[in-house]
PDB file of C-alpha atoms in Angstrom:
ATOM      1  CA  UNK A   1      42.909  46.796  44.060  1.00 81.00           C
ATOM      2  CA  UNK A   2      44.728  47.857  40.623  1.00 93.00           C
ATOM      3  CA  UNK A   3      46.850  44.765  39.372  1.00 97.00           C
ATOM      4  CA  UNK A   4      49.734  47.569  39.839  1.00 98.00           C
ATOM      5  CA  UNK A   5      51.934  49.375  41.951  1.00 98.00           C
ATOM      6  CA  UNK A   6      52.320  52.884  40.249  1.00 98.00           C
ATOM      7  CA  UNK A   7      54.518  55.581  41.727  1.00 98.00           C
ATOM      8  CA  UNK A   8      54.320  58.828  40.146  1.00 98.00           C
ATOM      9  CA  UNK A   9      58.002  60.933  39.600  1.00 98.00           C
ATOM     10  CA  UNK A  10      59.119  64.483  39.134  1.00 97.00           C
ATOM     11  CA  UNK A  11      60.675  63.715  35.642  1.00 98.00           C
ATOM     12  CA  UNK A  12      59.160  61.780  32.225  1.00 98.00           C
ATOM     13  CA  UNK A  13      61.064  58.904  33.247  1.00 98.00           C
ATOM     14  CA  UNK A  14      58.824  55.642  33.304  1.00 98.00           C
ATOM     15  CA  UNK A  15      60.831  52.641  34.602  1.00 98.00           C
ATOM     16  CA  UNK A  16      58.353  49.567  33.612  1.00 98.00           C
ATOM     17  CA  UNK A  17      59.077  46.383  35.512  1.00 98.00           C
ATOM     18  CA  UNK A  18      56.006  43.715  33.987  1.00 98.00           C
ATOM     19  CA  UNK A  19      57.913  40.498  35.488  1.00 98.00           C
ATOM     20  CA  UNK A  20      58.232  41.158  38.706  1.00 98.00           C
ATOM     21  CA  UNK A  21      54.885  40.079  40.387  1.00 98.00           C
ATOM     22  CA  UNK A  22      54.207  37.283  42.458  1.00 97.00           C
ATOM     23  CA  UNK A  23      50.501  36.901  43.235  1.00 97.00           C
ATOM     24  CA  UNK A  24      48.035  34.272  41.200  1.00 96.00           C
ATOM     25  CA  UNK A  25      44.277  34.363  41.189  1.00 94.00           C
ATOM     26  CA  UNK A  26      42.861  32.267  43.150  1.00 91.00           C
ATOM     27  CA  UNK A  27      42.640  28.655  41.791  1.00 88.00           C
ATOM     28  CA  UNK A  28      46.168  29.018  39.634  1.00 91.00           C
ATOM     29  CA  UNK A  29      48.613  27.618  42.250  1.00 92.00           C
ATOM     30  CA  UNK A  30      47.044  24.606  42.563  1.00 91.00           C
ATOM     31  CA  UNK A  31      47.374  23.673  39.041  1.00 91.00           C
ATOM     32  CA  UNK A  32      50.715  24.492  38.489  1.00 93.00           C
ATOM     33  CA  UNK A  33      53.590  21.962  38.265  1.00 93.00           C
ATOM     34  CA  UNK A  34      55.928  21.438  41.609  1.00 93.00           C
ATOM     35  CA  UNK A  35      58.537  23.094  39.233  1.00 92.00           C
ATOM     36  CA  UNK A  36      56.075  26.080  38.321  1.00 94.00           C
ATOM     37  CA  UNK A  37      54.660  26.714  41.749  1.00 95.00           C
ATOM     38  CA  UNK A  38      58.337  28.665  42.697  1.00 95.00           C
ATOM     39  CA  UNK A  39      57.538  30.824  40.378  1.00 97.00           C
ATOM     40  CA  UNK A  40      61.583  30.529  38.571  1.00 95.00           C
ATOM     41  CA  UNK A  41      60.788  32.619  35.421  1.00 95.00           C
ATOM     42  CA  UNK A  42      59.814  35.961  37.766  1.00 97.00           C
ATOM     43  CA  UNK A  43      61.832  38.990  36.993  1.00 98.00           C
ATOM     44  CA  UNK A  44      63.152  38.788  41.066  1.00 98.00           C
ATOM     45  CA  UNK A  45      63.452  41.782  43.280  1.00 98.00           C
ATOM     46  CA  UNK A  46      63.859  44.281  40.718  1.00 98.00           C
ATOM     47  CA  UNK A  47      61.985  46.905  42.612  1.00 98.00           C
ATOM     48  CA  UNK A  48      65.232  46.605  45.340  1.00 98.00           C
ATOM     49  CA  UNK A  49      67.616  46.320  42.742  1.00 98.00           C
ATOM     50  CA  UNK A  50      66.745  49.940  41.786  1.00 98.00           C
ATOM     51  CA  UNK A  51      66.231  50.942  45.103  1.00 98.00           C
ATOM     52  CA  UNK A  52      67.729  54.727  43.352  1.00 98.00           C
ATOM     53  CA  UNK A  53      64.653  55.416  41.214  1.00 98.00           C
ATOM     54  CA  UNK A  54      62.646  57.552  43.586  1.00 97.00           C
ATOM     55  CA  UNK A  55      65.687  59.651  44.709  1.00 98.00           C
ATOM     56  CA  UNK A  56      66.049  60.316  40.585  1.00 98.00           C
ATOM     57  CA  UNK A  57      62.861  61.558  39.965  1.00 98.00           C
ATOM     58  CA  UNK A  58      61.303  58.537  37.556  1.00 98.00           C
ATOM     59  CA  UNK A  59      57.659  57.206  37.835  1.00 98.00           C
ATOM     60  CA  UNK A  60      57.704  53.303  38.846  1.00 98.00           C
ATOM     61  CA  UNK A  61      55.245  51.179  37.906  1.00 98.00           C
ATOM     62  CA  UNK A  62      55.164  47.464  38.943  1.00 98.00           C
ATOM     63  CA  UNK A  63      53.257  44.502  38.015  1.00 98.00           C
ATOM     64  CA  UNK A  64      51.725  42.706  41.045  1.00 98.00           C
ATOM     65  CA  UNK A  65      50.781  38.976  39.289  1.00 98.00           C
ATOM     66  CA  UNK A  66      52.793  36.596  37.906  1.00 97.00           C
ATOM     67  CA  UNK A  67      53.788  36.400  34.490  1.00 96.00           C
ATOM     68  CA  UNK A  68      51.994  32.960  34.519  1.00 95.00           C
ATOM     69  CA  UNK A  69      48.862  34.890  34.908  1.00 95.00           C
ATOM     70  CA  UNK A  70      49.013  36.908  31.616  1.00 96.00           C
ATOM     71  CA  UNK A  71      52.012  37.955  30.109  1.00 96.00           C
ATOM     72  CA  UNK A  72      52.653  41.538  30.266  1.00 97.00           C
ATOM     73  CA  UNK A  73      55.084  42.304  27.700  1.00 96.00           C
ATOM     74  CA  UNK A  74      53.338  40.594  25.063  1.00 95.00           C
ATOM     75  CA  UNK A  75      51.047  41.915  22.645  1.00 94.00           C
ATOM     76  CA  UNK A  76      47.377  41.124  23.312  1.00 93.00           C
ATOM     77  CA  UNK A  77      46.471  39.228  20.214  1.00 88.00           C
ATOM     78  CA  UNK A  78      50.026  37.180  21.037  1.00 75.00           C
ATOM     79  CA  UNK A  79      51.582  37.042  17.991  1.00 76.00           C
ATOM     80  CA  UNK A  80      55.001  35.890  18.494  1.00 72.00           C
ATOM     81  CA  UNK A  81      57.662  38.099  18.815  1.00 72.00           C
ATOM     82  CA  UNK A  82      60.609  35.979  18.239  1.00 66.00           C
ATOM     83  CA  UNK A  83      61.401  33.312  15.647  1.00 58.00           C
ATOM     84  CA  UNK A  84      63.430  31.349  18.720  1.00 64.00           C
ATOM     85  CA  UNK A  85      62.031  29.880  21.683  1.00 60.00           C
ATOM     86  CA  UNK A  86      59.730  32.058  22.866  1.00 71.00           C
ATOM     87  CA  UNK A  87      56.812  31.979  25.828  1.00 75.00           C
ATOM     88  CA  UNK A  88      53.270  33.682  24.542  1.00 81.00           C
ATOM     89  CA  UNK A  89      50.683  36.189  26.212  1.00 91.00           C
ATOM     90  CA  UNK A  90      49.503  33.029  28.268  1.00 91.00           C
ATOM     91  CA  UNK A  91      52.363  31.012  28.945  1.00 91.00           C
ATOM     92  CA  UNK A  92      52.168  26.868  29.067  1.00 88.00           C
ATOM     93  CA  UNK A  93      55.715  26.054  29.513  1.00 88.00           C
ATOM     94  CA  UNK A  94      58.234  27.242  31.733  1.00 88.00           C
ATOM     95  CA  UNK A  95      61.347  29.109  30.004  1.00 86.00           C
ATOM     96  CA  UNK A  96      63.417  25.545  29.526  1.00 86.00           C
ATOM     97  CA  UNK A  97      60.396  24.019  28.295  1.00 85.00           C
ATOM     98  CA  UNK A  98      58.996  22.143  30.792  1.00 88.00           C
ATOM     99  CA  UNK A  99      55.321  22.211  30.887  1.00 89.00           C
ATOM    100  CA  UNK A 100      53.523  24.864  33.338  1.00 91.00           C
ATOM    101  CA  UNK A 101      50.251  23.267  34.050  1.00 90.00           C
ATOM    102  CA  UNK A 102      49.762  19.915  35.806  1.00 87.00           C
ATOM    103  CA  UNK A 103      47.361  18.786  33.269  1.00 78.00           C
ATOM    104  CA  UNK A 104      44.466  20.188  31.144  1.00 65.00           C
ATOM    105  CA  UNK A 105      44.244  22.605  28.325  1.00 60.00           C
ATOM    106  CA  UNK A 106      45.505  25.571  29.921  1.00 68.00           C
ATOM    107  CA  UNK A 107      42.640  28.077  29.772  1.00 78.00           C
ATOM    108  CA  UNK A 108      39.869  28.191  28.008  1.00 83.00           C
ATOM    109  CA  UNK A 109      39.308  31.485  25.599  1.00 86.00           C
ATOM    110  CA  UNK A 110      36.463  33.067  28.006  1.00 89.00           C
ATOM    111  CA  UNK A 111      39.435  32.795  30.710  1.00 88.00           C
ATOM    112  CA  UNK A 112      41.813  34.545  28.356  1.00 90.00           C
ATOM    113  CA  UNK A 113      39.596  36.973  27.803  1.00 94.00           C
ATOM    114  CA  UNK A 114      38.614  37.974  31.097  1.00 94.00           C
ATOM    115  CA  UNK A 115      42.375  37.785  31.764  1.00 94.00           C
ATOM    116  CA  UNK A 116      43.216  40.455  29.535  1.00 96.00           C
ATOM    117  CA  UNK A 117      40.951  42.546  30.892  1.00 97.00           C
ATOM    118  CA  UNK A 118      41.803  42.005  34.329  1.00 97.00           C
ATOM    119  CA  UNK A 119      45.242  42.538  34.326  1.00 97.00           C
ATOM    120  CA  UNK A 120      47.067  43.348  31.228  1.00 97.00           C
ATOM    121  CA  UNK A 121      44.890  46.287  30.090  1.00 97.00           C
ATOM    122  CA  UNK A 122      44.915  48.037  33.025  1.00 98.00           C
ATOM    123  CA  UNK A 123      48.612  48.192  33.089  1.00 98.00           C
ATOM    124  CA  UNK A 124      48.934  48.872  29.581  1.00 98.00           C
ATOM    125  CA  UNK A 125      46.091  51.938  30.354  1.00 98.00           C
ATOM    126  CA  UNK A 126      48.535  52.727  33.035  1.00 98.00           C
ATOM    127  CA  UNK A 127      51.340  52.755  31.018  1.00 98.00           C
ATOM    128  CA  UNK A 128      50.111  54.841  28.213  1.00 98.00           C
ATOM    129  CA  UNK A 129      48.741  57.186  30.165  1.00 98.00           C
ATOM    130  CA  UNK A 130      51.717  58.233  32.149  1.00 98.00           C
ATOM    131  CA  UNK A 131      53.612  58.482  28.973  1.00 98.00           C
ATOM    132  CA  UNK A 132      51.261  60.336  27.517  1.00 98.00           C
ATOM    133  CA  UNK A 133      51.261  62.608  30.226  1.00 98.00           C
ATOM    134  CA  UNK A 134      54.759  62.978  30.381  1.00 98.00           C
ATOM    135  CA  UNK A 135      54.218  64.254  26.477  1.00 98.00           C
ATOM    136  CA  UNK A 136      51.897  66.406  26.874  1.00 97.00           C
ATOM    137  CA  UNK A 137      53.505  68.656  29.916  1.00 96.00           C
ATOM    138  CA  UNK A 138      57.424  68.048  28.447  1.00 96.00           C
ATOM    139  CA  UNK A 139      57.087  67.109  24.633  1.00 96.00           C
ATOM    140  CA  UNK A 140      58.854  63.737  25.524  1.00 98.00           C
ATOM    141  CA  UNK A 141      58.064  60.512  27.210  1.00 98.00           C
ATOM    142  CA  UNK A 142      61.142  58.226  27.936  1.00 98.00           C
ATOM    143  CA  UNK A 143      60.793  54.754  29.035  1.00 98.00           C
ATOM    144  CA  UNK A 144      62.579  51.772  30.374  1.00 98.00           C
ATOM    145  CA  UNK A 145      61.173  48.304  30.307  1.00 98.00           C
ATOM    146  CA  UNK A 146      63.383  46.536  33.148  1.00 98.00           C
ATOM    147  CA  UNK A 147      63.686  42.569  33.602  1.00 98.00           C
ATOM    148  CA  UNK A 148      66.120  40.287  34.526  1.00 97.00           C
ATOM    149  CA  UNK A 149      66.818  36.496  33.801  1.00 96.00           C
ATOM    150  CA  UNK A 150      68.587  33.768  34.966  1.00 94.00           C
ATOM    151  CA  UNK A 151      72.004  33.698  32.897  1.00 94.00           C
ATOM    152  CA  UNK A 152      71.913  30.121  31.603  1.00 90.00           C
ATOM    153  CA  UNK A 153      68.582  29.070  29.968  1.00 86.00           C
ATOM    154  CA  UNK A 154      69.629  26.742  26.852  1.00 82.00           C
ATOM    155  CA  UNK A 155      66.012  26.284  25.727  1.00 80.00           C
ATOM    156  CA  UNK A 156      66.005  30.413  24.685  1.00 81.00           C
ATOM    157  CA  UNK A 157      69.892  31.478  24.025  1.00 84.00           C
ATOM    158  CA  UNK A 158      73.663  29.357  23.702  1.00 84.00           C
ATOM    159  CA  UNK A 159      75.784  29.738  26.462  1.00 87.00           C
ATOM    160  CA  UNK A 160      75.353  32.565  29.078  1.00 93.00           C
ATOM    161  CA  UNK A 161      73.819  35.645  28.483  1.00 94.00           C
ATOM    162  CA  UNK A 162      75.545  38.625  28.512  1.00 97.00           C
ATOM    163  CA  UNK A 163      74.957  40.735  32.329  1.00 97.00           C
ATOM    164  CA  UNK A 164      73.671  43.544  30.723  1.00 98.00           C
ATOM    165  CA  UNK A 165      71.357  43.134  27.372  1.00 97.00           C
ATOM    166  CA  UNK A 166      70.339  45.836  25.441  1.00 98.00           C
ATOM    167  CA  UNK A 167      67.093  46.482  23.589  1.00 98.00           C
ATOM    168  CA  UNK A 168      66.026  49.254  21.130  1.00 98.00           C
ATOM    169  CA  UNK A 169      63.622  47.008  18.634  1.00 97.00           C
ATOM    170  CA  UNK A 170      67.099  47.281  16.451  1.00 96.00           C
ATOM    171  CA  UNK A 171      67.150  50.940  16.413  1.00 97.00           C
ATOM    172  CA  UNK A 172      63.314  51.787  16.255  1.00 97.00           C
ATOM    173  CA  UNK A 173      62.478  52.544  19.903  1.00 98.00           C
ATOM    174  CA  UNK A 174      65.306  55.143  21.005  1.00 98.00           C
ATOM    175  CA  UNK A 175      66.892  58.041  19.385  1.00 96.00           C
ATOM    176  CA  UNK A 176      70.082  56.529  18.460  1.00 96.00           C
ATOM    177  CA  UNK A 177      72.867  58.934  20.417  1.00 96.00           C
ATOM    178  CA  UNK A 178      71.084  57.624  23.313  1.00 96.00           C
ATOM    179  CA  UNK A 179      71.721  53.848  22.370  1.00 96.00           C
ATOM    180  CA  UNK A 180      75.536  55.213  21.963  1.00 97.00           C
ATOM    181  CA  UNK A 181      75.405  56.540  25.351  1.00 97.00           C
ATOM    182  CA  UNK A 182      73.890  53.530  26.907  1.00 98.00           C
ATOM    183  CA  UNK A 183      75.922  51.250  24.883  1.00 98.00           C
ATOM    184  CA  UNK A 184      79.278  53.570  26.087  1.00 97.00           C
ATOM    185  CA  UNK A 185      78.167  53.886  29.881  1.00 97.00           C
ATOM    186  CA  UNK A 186      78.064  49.438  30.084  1.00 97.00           C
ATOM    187  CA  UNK A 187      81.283  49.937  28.388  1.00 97.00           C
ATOM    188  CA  UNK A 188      82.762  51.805  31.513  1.00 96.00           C
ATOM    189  CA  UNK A 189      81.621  48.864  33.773  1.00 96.00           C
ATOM    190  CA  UNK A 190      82.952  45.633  34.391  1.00 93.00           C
ATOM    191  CA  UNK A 191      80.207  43.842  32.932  1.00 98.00           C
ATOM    192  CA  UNK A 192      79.625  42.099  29.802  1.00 97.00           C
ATOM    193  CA  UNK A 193      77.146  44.248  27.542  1.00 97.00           C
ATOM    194  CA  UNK A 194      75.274  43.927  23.960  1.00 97.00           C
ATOM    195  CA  UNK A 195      73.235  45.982  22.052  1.00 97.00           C
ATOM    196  CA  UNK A 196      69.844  44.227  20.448  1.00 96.00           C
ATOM    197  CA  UNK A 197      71.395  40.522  20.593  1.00 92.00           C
ATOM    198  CA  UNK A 198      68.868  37.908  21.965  1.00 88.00           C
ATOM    199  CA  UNK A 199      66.507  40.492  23.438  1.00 91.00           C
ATOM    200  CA  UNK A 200      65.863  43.107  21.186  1.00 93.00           C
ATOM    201  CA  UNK A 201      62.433  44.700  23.418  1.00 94.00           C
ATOM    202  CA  UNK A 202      59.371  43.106  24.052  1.00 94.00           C
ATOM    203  CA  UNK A 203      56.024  44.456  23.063  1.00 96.00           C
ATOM    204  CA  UNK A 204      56.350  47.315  25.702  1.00 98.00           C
ATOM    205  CA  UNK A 205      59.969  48.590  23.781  1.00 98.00           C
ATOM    206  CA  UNK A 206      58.472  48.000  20.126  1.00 96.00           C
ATOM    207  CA  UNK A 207      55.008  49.089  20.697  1.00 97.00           C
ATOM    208  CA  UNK A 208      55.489  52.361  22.961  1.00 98.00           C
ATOM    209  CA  UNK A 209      58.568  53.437  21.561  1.00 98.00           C
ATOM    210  CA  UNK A 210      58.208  56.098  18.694  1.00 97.00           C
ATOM    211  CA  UNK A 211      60.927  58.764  18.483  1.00 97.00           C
ATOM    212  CA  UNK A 212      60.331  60.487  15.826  1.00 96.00           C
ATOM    213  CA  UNK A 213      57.000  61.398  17.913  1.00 97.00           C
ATOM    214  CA  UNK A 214      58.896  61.852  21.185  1.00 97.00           C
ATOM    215  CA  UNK A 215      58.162  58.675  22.787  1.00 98.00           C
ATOM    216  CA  UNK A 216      61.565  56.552  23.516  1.00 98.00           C
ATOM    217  CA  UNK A 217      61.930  53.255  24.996  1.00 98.00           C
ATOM    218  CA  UNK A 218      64.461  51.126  26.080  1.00 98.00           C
ATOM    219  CA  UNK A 219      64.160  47.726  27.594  1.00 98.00           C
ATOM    220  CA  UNK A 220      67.276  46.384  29.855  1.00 98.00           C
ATOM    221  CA  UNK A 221      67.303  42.661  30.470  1.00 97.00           C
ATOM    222  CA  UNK A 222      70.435  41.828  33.209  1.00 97.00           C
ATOM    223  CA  UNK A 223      71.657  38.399  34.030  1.00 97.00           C
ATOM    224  CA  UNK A 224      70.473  37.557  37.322  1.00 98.00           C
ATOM    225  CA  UNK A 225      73.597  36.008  38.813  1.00 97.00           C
ATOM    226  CA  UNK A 226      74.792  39.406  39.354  1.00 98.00           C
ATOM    227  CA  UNK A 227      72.358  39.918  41.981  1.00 98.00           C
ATOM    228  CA  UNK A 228      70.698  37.121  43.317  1.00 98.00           C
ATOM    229  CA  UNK A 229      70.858  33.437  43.573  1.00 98.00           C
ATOM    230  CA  UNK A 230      69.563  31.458  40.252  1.00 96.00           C
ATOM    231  CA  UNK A 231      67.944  28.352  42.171  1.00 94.00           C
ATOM    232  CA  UNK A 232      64.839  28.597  44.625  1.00 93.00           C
ATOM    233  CA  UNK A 233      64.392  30.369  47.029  1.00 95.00           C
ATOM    234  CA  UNK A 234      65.920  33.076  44.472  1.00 97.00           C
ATOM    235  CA  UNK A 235      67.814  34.741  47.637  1.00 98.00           C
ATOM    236  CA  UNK A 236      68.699  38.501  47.069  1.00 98.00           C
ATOM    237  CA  UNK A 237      72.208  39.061  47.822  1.00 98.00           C
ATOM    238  CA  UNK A 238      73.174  42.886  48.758  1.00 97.00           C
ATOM    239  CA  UNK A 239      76.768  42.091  48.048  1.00 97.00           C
ATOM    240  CA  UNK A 240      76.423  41.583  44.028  1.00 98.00           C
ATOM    241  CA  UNK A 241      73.586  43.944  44.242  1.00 98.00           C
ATOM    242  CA  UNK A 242      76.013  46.682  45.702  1.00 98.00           C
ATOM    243  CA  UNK A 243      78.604  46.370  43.087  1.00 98.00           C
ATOM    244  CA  UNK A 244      76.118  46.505  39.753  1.00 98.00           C
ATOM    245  CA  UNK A 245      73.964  49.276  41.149  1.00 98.00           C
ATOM    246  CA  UNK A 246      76.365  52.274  40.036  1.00 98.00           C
ATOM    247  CA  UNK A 247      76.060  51.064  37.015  1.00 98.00           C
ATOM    248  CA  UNK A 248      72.648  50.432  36.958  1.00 98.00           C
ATOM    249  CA  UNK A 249      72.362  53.735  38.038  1.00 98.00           C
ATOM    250  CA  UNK A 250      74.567  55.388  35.278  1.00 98.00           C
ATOM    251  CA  UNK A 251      72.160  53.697  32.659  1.00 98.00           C
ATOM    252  CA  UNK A 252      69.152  54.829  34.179  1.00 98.00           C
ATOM    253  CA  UNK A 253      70.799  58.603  34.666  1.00 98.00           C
ATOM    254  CA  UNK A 254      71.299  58.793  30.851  1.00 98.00           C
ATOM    255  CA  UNK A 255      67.873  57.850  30.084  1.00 98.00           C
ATOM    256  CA  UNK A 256      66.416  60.359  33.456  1.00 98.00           C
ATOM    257  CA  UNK A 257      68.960  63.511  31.595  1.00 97.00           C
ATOM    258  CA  UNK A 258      67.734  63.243  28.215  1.00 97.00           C
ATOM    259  CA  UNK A 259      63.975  63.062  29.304  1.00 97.00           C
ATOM    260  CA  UNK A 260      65.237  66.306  31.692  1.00 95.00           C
ATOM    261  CA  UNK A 261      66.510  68.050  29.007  1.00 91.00           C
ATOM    262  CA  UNK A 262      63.673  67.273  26.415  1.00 84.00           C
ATOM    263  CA  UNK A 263      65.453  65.419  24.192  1.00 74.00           C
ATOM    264  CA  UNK A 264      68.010  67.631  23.162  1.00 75.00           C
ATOM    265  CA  UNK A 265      71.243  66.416  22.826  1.00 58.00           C
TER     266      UNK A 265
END
């Protein structure tokens, strides 16, 4: 079985979601922390969130292991990609610092090799693929790189995070009318909004986005309060969901009409 779930569209729209999985290999719970085990650093129920993609037309393609199995949306020699707090390609601390594993190094480098070969190349092969696809039959690929996180995590940022965070690798990733329009459409809701502040894209943004070649990428990281509960079990609740989805859906209908049109403005 793939370490994906990959569901082809009609447009070349890729909505990305590497944070959402939940499964470990076999031996990992175990030697987690009572803390880690509940898995609180998972991008939660994304894939409901944007219950909407299919009836746009975008390809979805969702990562089915835990972030504490290999981090997706890091590069695969793990150089950092953030002077702050950060977590790495193989994570050994939870997000406010506490430690991951119960004890022991965390994995030896034959283990993080047959890691990255396991699970984050394959959805990396995936992911380039599809885009390059989507280039090939339309002369663009557009992508967005979804996550979410809970809104208070002192460790990585002051304060609470914006709802809606905005990340074009400061301007690299995205043709820039479509950061305006982005930028402009979180305007029109009632959430908070910013524009490359604490998350400026992971690797996915900065590595697949290329404009000037046709390839744009976006990552979205939204304050999880807004749609689920922050503390295990991490319920989903439909009522927050309900009111942030139009404009969840706005943002993704800007990215899904200039990847329609081909780019032109």
């Amino acid at each position: 079985m793939e370490p994906y779930l990959f569901k082809p569209g009609r447009i070349p729209l890729l909505v990305s979601m590497p944070h959402v999985g939940t499964q470990l290999p076999e031996g990992l719970h175990e030697r987690l922390t009572d803390e880690a085990q509940s898995l609180p650093d998972t991008d939660w129920h994304l894939p409901i969130l944007y219950d909407f993609l299919e009836e746009v037309g975008a390809s979805v393609l969702v990562a089915r292991y835990s972030r504490y199995t290999i981090d997706l949306n890091r590069p695969p020699d793990d150089t950092p990609l953030y002077t702050t707090a950060t977590t790495g390609l193989f994570p050994e601390t939870l997000f406010d610092g506490r430690p991951l594993y119960r004890t022991g190094p965390a994995l030896e480098p034959a283990a993080r090799k047959a890691r990255l070969e396991a699970y984050w190349r394959p959805y990396h092969e995936r992911l380039e693929q599809t885009l390059a696809g989507f280039h090939a039959q339309h002369g663009i690929a557009v992508l967005l790189d979804a996550h979410s996180i809970c809104s208070v995590v002192p460790r990585l940022f002051e304060g609470r995070l914006p709802d809606l965070n905005i990340g074009t690798a400061d301007g690299r990733s995205v043709a820039p009318e479509i950061s305006e329009r982005l930028v402009a459409t979180c305007a029109m809701s009632n959430y908070s909004h910013v524009l490359n502040g604490r998350f400026k894209g992971g690797y996915i943004t900065r590595h697949y986005g290329r404009p000037a070649s046709g390839y744009h990428a976006v990552q979205l990281e939204m304050a999880q309060c807004n749609y689920m509960d922050e503390e295990a079990p991490f319920t989903f609740r439909e009522e927050r969901a309900a009111a942030l989805r139009p404009t969840l859906r706005r943002f993704v209908e800007v990215l899904a009409d200039f990847a329609r049109s081909g780019g032109r403005s």
